[in-house]
PDB file of C-alpha atoms in Angstrom:
ATOM      1  CA  MET A   1       2.140   1.567 -14.725  1.00  0.00           C
ATOM      2  CA  ILE A   2      -0.842  -0.330 -13.361  1.00  0.00           C
ATOM      3  CA  ARG A   3      -4.118  -0.799 -15.169  1.00  0.00           C
ATOM      4  CA  VAL A   4      -7.006  -2.746 -13.649  1.00  0.00           C
ATOM      5  CA  THR A   5      -9.780  -3.459 -16.164  1.00  0.00           C
ATOM      6  CA  ASP A   6     -13.214  -4.923 -15.341  1.00  0.00           C
ATOM      7  CA  VAL A   7     -11.807  -7.114 -12.583  1.00  0.00           C
ATOM      8  CA  ASP A   8     -13.935  -9.589 -10.606  1.00  0.00           C
ATOM      9  CA  VAL A   9     -12.552 -11.422  -7.577  1.00  0.00           C
ATOM     10  CA  ALA A  10     -14.299 -14.131  -5.572  1.00  0.00           C
ATOM     11  CA  TYR A  11     -13.454 -16.302  -2.585  1.00  0.00           C
ATOM     12  CA  GLY A  12     -15.196 -19.516  -3.536  1.00  0.00           C
ATOM     13  CA  ASP A  13     -18.870 -18.671  -4.046  1.00  0.00           C
ATOM     14  CA  LEU A  14     -18.497 -15.261  -2.394  1.00  0.00           C
ATOM     15  CA  GLN A  15     -17.816 -12.540  -4.938  1.00  0.00           C
ATOM     16  CA  VAL A  16     -15.947  -9.576  -3.466  1.00  0.00           C
ATOM     17  CA  LEU A  17     -15.122  -7.337  -6.457  1.00  0.00           C
ATOM     18  CA  TRP A  18     -17.312  -6.577  -9.474  1.00  0.00           C
ATOM     19  CA  ASP A  19     -16.091  -4.901 -12.686  1.00  0.00           C
ATOM     20  CA  VAL A  20     -13.400  -2.852 -10.930  1.00  0.00           C
ATOM     21  CA  SER A  21     -11.336  -0.600 -13.178  1.00  0.00           C
ATOM     22  CA  LEU A  22      -8.654   1.856 -12.121  1.00  0.00           C
ATOM     23  CA  GLU A  23      -5.273   3.166 -13.167  1.00  0.00           C
ATOM     24  CA  VAL A  24      -2.039   4.093 -11.411  1.00  0.00           C
ATOM     25  CA  ARG A  25       0.114   6.317 -13.608  1.00  0.00           C
ATOM     26  CA  ALA A  26       3.824   7.008 -13.537  1.00  0.00           C
ATOM     27  CA  ASP A  27       3.281  10.653 -12.590  1.00  0.00           C
ATOM     28  CA  ASP A  28       1.005   9.849  -9.637  1.00  0.00           C
ATOM     29  CA  GLY A  29       2.370  10.640  -6.205  1.00  0.00           C
ATOM     30  CA  VAL A  30      -0.447   9.195  -4.107  1.00  0.00           C
ATOM     31  CA  VAL A  31      -3.474   7.199  -5.286  1.00  0.00           C
ATOM     32  CA  ALA A  32      -6.020   6.706  -2.496  1.00  0.00           C
ATOM     33  CA  LEU A  33      -8.459   3.795  -2.181  1.00  0.00           C
ATOM     34  CA  VAL A  34     -11.145   4.615   0.346  1.00  0.00           C
ATOM     35  CA  GLY A  35     -14.483   3.182   1.386  1.00  0.00           C
ATOM     36  CA  PRO A  36     -16.195   1.317   4.227  1.00  0.00           C
ATOM     37  CA  ASN A  37     -14.880  -1.837   5.851  1.00  0.00           C
ATOM     38  CA  GLY A  38     -15.576  -4.856   3.681  1.00  0.00           C
ATOM     39  CA  ALA A  39     -15.737  -2.847   0.468  1.00  0.00           C
ATOM     40  CA  GLY A  40     -12.952  -4.879  -1.158  1.00  0.00           C
ATOM     41  CA  LYS A  41     -10.025  -2.467  -0.878  1.00  0.00           C
ATOM     42  CA  SER A  42      -7.603  -4.969   0.654  1.00  0.00           C
ATOM     43  CA  THR A  43      -8.755  -7.674  -1.750  1.00  0.00           C
ATOM     44  CA  LEU A  44      -7.954  -5.368  -4.654  1.00  0.00           C
ATOM     45  CA  LEU A  45      -4.406  -4.854  -3.364  1.00  0.00           C
ATOM     46  CA  ARG A  46      -4.025  -8.604  -2.896  1.00  0.00           C
ATOM     47  CA  ALA A  47      -5.191  -9.198  -6.459  1.00  0.00           C
ATOM     48  CA  ILE A  48      -2.669  -6.696  -7.841  1.00  0.00           C
ATOM     49  CA  SER A  49       0.027  -8.376  -5.715  1.00  0.00           C
ATOM     50  CA  GLY A  50      -0.832 -11.772  -7.209  1.00  0.00           C
ATOM     51  CA  LEU A  51      -1.957 -13.162  -3.857  1.00  0.00           C
ATOM     52  CA  VAL A  52      -5.534 -13.877  -4.940  1.00  0.00           C
ATOM     53  CA  PRO A  53      -6.624 -14.913  -8.430  1.00  0.00           C
ATOM     54  CA  VAL A  54      -8.756 -12.752 -10.694  1.00  0.00           C
ATOM     55  CA  ALA A  55     -11.978 -14.456 -11.755  1.00  0.00           C
ATOM     56  CA  ASP A  56     -12.534 -12.120 -14.691  1.00  0.00           C
ATOM     57  CA  GLY A  57     -10.950  -9.012 -16.166  1.00  0.00           C
ATOM     58  CA  ARG A  58      -7.291  -8.104 -16.440  1.00  0.00           C
ATOM     59  CA  ILE A  59      -4.532  -6.504 -14.368  1.00  0.00           C
ATOM     60  CA  GLU A  60      -1.519  -5.065 -16.196  1.00  0.00           C
ATOM     61  CA  LEU A  61       1.658  -4.254 -14.271  1.00  0.00           C
ATOM     62  CA  PHE A  62       4.306  -2.219 -16.054  1.00  0.00           C
ATOM     63  CA  GLY A  63       2.990  -3.449 -19.415  1.00  0.00           C
ATOM     64  CA  GLU A  64       2.762  -7.128 -18.453  1.00  0.00           C
ATOM     65  CA  ASP A  65      -0.218  -9.354 -17.695  1.00  0.00           C
ATOM     66  CA  ALA A  66      -0.121  -9.830 -13.919  1.00  0.00           C
ATOM     67  CA  ALA A  67      -1.806 -13.236 -14.271  1.00  0.00           C
ATOM     68  CA  ALA A  68       1.442 -14.540 -15.807  1.00  0.00           C
ATOM     69  CA  LEU A  69       3.564 -13.368 -12.859  1.00  0.00           C
ATOM     70  CA  ARG A  70       4.228 -14.966  -9.481  1.00  0.00           C
ATOM     71  CA  PRO A  71       3.978 -12.724  -6.385  1.00  0.00           C
ATOM     72  CA  ASP A  72       7.779 -12.566  -6.077  1.00  0.00           C
ATOM     73  CA  GLU A  73       8.030 -11.559  -9.738  1.00  0.00           C
ATOM     74  CA  ILE A  74       5.509  -8.783  -9.110  1.00  0.00           C
ATOM     75  CA  VAL A  75       7.750  -7.539  -6.291  1.00  0.00           C
ATOM     76  CA  ARG A  76      10.745  -7.642  -8.636  1.00  0.00           C
ATOM     77  CA  ARG A  77       8.805  -5.601 -11.200  1.00  0.00           C
ATOM     78  CA  GLY A  78       8.363  -2.897  -8.552  1.00  0.00           C
ATOM     79  CA  PHE A  79       4.963  -3.355  -6.875  1.00  0.00           C
ATOM     80  CA  VAL A  80       5.418  -3.939  -3.137  1.00  0.00           C
ATOM     81  CA  GLN A  81       2.613  -4.122  -0.585  1.00  0.00           C
ATOM     82  CA  VAL A  82       2.627  -3.521   3.168  1.00  0.00           C
ATOM     83  CA  PRO A  83      -0.374  -5.498   4.466  1.00  0.00           C
ATOM     84  CA  GLU A  84      -2.449  -4.297   7.392  1.00  0.00           C
ATOM     85  CA  GLU A  85      -1.167  -7.229   9.491  1.00  0.00           C
ATOM     86  CA  ARG A  86       2.493  -6.189   8.832  1.00  0.00           C
ATOM     87  CA  HIS A  87       3.741  -9.838   8.984  1.00  0.00           C
ATOM     88  CA  LEU A  88       7.018  -9.039  10.720  1.00  0.00           C
ATOM     89  CA  PHE A  89       9.402 -11.735  11.912  1.00  0.00           C
ATOM     90  CA  ASP A  90       9.023 -11.055  15.641  1.00  0.00           C
ATOM     91  CA  GLY A  91      12.007 -13.135  16.747  1.00  0.00           C
ATOM     92  CA  MET A  92      14.399 -11.552  14.273  1.00  0.00           C
ATOM     93  CA  THR A  93      16.124  -8.230  14.782  1.00  0.00           C
ATOM     94  CA  VAL A  94      15.074  -5.011  13.120  1.00  0.00           C
ATOM     95  CA  ARG A  95      18.091  -5.165  10.809  1.00  0.00           C
ATOM     96  CA  GLU A  96      17.354  -8.785   9.865  1.00  0.00           C
ATOM     97  CA  ASN A  97      13.739  -7.914   9.086  1.00  0.00           C
ATOM     98  CA  LEU A  98      14.851  -5.056   6.878  1.00  0.00           C
ATOM     99  CA  ARG A  99      17.314  -7.226   4.979  1.00  0.00           C
ATOM    100  CA  MET A 100      14.535  -9.776   4.400  1.00  0.00           C
ATOM    101  CA  GLY A 101      12.780  -7.079   2.393  1.00  0.00           C
ATOM    102  CA  ALA A 102      15.580  -7.208  -0.188  1.00  0.00           C
ATOM    103  CA  TYR A 103      15.207 -10.935  -0.864  1.00  0.00           C
ATOM    104  CA  THR A 104      14.268 -10.454  -4.528  1.00  0.00           C
ATOM    105  CA  ARG A 105      17.215  -8.178  -5.298  1.00  0.00           C
ATOM    106  CA  THR A 106      20.438  -9.295  -6.929  1.00  0.00           C
ATOM    107  CA  ASP A 107      22.390  -6.117  -6.137  1.00  0.00           C
ATOM    108  CA  ASP A 108      23.833  -4.925  -2.833  1.00  0.00           C
ATOM    109  CA  PRO A 109      21.038  -3.310  -0.750  1.00  0.00           C
ATOM    110  CA  THR A 110      23.377  -1.570   1.706  1.00  0.00           C
ATOM    111  CA  ALA A 111      22.727   1.890   0.270  1.00  0.00           C
ATOM    112  CA  THR A 112      18.975   1.312   0.481  1.00  0.00           C
ATOM    113  CA  LEU A 113      19.345   0.267   4.115  1.00  0.00           C
ATOM    114  CA  ARG A 114      21.094   3.572   4.762  1.00  0.00           C
ATOM    115  CA  ASP A 115      18.202   5.394   3.065  1.00  0.00           C
ATOM    116  CA  VAL A 116      15.656   3.549   5.228  1.00  0.00           C
ATOM    117  CA  TYR A 117      17.555   4.544   8.363  1.00  0.00           C
ATOM    118  CA  ASP A 118      17.515   8.133   7.149  1.00  0.00           C
ATOM    119  CA  VAL A 119      13.727   8.001   6.761  1.00  0.00           C
ATOM    120  CA  PHE A 120      13.174   6.160  10.068  1.00  0.00           C
ATOM    121  CA  PRO A 121      16.112   6.928  12.409  1.00  0.00           C
ATOM    122  CA  VAL A 122      14.530   4.928  15.234  1.00  0.00           C
ATOM    123  CA  LEU A 123      15.049   1.747  13.214  1.00  0.00           C
ATOM    124  CA  GLU A 124      18.792   2.301  13.271  1.00  0.00           C
ATOM    125  CA  GLU A 125      18.637   2.912  17.018  1.00  0.00           C
ATOM    126  CA  ARG A 126      16.708  -0.375  17.406  1.00  0.00           C
ATOM    127  CA  ALA A 127      18.697  -2.287  14.754  1.00  0.00           C
ATOM    128  CA  THR A 128      19.699  -5.162  17.059  1.00  0.00           C
ATOM    129  CA  GLN A 129      16.398  -5.284  18.942  1.00  0.00           C
ATOM    130  CA  ALA A 130      13.855  -8.053  18.253  1.00  0.00           C
ATOM    131  CA  ALA A 131      11.019  -6.803  16.061  1.00  0.00           C
ATOM    132  CA  GLY A 132       8.436  -8.286  18.418  1.00  0.00           C
ATOM    133  CA  THR A 133       9.526  -5.929  21.212  1.00  0.00           C
ATOM    134  CA  LEU A 134       8.887  -2.732  19.230  1.00  0.00           C
ATOM    135  CA  SER A 135       5.931  -0.458  19.834  1.00  0.00           C
ATOM    136  CA  GLY A 136       3.057  -0.488  17.354  1.00  0.00           C
ATOM    137  CA  GLY A 137       4.289   2.657  15.673  1.00  0.00           C
ATOM    138  CA  GLU A 138       7.830   1.335  15.409  1.00  0.00           C
ATOM    139  CA  GLN A 139       6.528  -1.911  13.927  1.00  0.00           C
ATOM    140  CA  GLN A 140       4.649   0.076  11.288  1.00  0.00           C
ATOM    141  CA  MET A 141       7.850   1.948  10.449  1.00  0.00           C
ATOM    142  CA  LEU A 142       9.670  -1.379  10.198  1.00  0.00           C
ATOM    143  CA  ALA A 143       7.028  -2.829   7.882  1.00  0.00           C
ATOM    144  CA  ILE A 144       7.288   0.198   5.593  1.00  0.00           C
ATOM    145  CA  GLY A 145      11.087   0.171   5.783  1.00  0.00           C
ATOM    146  CA  ARG A 146      11.200  -3.508   4.881  1.00  0.00           C
ATOM    147  CA  ALA A 147       9.043  -2.803   1.818  1.00  0.00           C
ATOM    148  CA  LEU A 148      11.355   0.049   0.815  1.00  0.00           C
ATOM    149  CA  MET A 149      14.281  -2.387   0.891  1.00  0.00           C
ATOM    150  CA  ALA A 150      12.788  -3.991  -2.226  1.00  0.00           C
ATOM    151  CA  ASP A 151      13.337  -0.665  -4.046  1.00  0.00           C
ATOM    152  CA  PRO A 152       9.707  -0.347  -5.209  1.00  0.00           C
ATOM    153  CA  THR A 153       8.329   1.810  -7.967  1.00  0.00           C
ATOM    154  CA  VAL A 154       4.865   1.524  -6.408  1.00  0.00           C
ATOM    155  CA  LEU A 155       4.434   1.131  -2.644  1.00  0.00           C
ATOM    156  CA  ALA A 156       0.983  -0.083  -1.561  1.00  0.00           C
ATOM    157  CA  LEU A 157       0.015   0.578   2.055  1.00  0.00           C
ATOM    158  CA  ASP A 158      -3.018  -1.175   3.521  1.00  0.00           C
ATOM    159  CA  GLU A 159      -4.614   0.700   6.453  1.00  0.00           C
ATOM    160  CA  LEU A 160      -1.516   2.694   7.284  1.00  0.00           C
ATOM    161  CA  SER A 161      -2.814   4.333  10.450  1.00  0.00           C
ATOM    162  CA  VAL A 162      -4.631   1.422  12.121  1.00  0.00           C
ATOM    163  CA  GLY A 163      -3.608   1.160  15.759  1.00  0.00           C
ATOM    164  CA  LEU A 164      -1.518   4.333  15.721  1.00  0.00           C
ATOM    165  CA  ALA A 165      -2.052   7.230  18.111  1.00  0.00           C
ATOM    166  CA  PRO A 166      -3.263  10.382  16.293  1.00  0.00           C
ATOM    167  CA  GLN A 167       0.040  12.242  16.653  1.00  0.00           C
ATOM    168  CA  LEU A 168       2.054   9.288  15.364  1.00  0.00           C
ATOM    169  CA  ALA A 169      -0.420   8.752  12.530  1.00  0.00           C
ATOM    170  CA  ARG A 170       0.075  12.391  11.511  1.00  0.00           C
ATOM    171  CA  ARG A 171       3.859  11.990  11.432  1.00  0.00           C
ATOM    172  CA  THR A 172       3.482   8.789   9.418  1.00  0.00           C
ATOM    173  CA  PHE A 173       1.286  10.560   6.861  1.00  0.00           C
ATOM    174  CA  ASP A 174       3.949  13.268   6.585  1.00  0.00           C
ATOM    175  CA  THR A 175       6.571  10.587   5.922  1.00  0.00           C
ATOM    176  CA  ILE A 176       4.416   9.037   3.200  1.00  0.00           C
ATOM    177  CA  ALA A 177       3.962  12.446   1.600  1.00  0.00           C
ATOM    178  CA  ASP A 178       7.754  12.789   1.488  1.00  0.00           C
ATOM    179  CA  LEU A 179       8.155   9.292   0.015  1.00  0.00           C
ATOM    180  CA  SER A 180       5.614  10.092  -2.698  1.00  0.00           C
ATOM    181  CA  GLU A 181       8.098  12.584  -4.122  1.00  0.00           C
ATOM    182  CA  GLU A 182      10.325   9.632  -5.071  1.00  0.00           C
ATOM    183  CA  LEU A 183       7.840   6.843  -5.830  1.00  0.00           C
ATOM    184  CA  THR A 184       4.115   6.227  -6.222  1.00  0.00           C
ATOM    185  CA  VAL A 185       2.085   5.323  -3.135  1.00  0.00           C
ATOM    186  CA  VAL A 186      -1.211   3.446  -3.328  1.00  0.00           C
ATOM    187  CA  LEU A 187      -2.883   4.172  -0.010  1.00  0.00           C
ATOM    188  CA  VAL A 188      -5.781   2.247   1.521  1.00  0.00           C
ATOM    189  CA  GLU A 189      -6.804   4.274   4.547  1.00  0.00           C
ATOM    190  CA  GLN A 190      -9.641   4.557   7.069  1.00  0.00           C
ATOM    191  CA  HIS A 191      -9.028   8.285   7.553  1.00  0.00           C
ATOM    192  CA  VAL A 192     -10.663   9.401   4.319  1.00  0.00           C
ATOM    193  CA  ASP A 193      -9.908  13.087   4.781  1.00  0.00           C
ATOM    194  CA  GLU A 194      -6.179  12.438   5.294  1.00  0.00           C
ATOM    195  CA  ALA A 195      -5.967  10.051   2.365  1.00  0.00           C
ATOM    196  CA  LEU A 196      -7.789  12.269  -0.112  1.00  0.00           C
ATOM    197  CA  SER A 197      -5.982  15.432   0.990  1.00  0.00           C
ATOM    198  CA  MET A 198      -2.700  13.716   0.004  1.00  0.00           C
ATOM    199  CA  ALA A 199      -3.998  12.067  -3.152  1.00  0.00           C
ATOM    200  CA  ASP A 200      -3.433  13.092  -6.742  1.00  0.00           C
ATOM    201  CA  ARG A 201      -6.337  10.787  -7.557  1.00  0.00           C
ATOM    202  CA  GLY A 202      -8.692   8.654  -5.540  1.00  0.00           C
ATOM    203  CA  TYR A 203     -11.209   5.853  -5.880  1.00  0.00           C
ATOM    204  CA  VAL A 204     -14.151   5.105  -3.598  1.00  0.00           C
ATOM    205  CA  LEU A 205     -15.038   1.424  -3.285  1.00  0.00           C
ATOM    206  CA  GLU A 206     -18.452   0.421  -1.996  1.00  0.00           C
ATOM    207  CA  ASN A 207     -19.817  -3.121  -1.976  1.00  0.00           C
ATOM    208  CA  GLY A 208     -17.021  -4.305  -4.245  1.00  0.00           C
ATOM    209  CA  ARG A 209     -17.563  -1.694  -6.953  1.00  0.00           C
ATOM    210  CA  ILE A 210     -16.024   1.654  -7.838  1.00  0.00           C
ATOM    211  CA  ALA A 211     -18.607   4.150  -6.600  1.00  0.00           C
ATOM    212  CA  ALA A 212     -16.687   7.352  -7.383  1.00  0.00           C
ATOM    213  CA  SER A 213     -13.343   8.510  -8.698  1.00  0.00           C
ATOM    214  CA  GLY A 214     -11.546  11.752  -9.342  1.00  0.00           C
ATOM    215  CA  THR A 215      -8.767  13.902  -8.006  1.00  0.00           C
ATOM    216  CA  GLY A 216      -8.381  13.979  -4.249  1.00  0.00           C
ATOM    217  CA  GLU A 217      -9.646  17.552  -4.263  1.00  0.00           C
ATOM    218  CA  GLU A 218     -12.713  16.636  -6.326  1.00  0.00           C
ATOM    219  CA  LEU A 219     -13.625  13.756  -4.033  1.00  0.00           C
ATOM    220  CA  LEU A 220     -13.182  15.882  -0.904  1.00  0.00           C
ATOM    221  CA  ALA A 221     -15.600  18.407  -2.412  1.00  0.00           C
ATOM    222  CA  SER A 222     -18.145  15.731  -3.374  1.00  0.00           C
ATOM    223  CA  ASP A 223     -21.370  15.934  -1.363  1.00  0.00           C
ATOM    224  CA  ARG A 224     -21.709  12.165  -1.576  1.00  0.00           C
ATOM    225  CA  VAL A 225     -18.228  11.516  -0.200  1.00  0.00           C
ATOM    226  CA  ARG A 226     -18.542  14.177   2.477  1.00  0.00           C
ATOM    227  CA  SER A 227     -21.890  12.908   3.751  1.00  0.00           C
ATOM    228  CA  ALA A 228     -20.819   9.263   3.718  1.00  0.00           C
ATOM    229  CA  TYR A 229     -17.291   9.523   5.121  1.00  0.00           C
ATOM    230  CA  LEU A 230     -16.582  12.977   6.496  1.00  0.00           C
ATOM    231  CA  GLY A 231     -19.701  13.563   8.585  1.00  0.00           C
TER     232      GLY A 231
END
């Protein structure tokens, strides 16, 4: 579905990614991107989303050259990202925020809204409440729910657990595991053990390059990964 080949990304004179190659396949449940802060994980998601240009290399999305697609067209093709910052509309209600997630669709999203409420019942309870008044955990649920309203094939989550209490983070990981039965999740996550334990495959980014790759199980067993990220 997604193939990244020898991709370089730079912000002006500052190069952030070097020769990055990876693949997200149709039979993947979870693909984890892990590594230290500043390694380029979020930049890679932004490049796939069409939000930053690729200086060299190629990104293919569902058989098409991503460079020829606008960000909204990438969403229509089925790649939807939840950024770390969430970017909710604080003054709008929960329901209005969710419906904004369906802006690229031409069909009736009512059934999808029902599905989102089934996944996150608290969003239905808070449907008429302003998004800015929700707790951090509820806002994360809303951000994910809004992305689901676009009916994605691939859901990319950037730093899913940031700011969440451990118990809530655990429940959120369980929800993502359930979602991965129906779609593919690309997960950028600071909790390396959680991410790799869920992952069919994973990639370790360090200093803008792919430092290691393999199944989640293989990476968890790697001495290099364990010493660097699992203590």
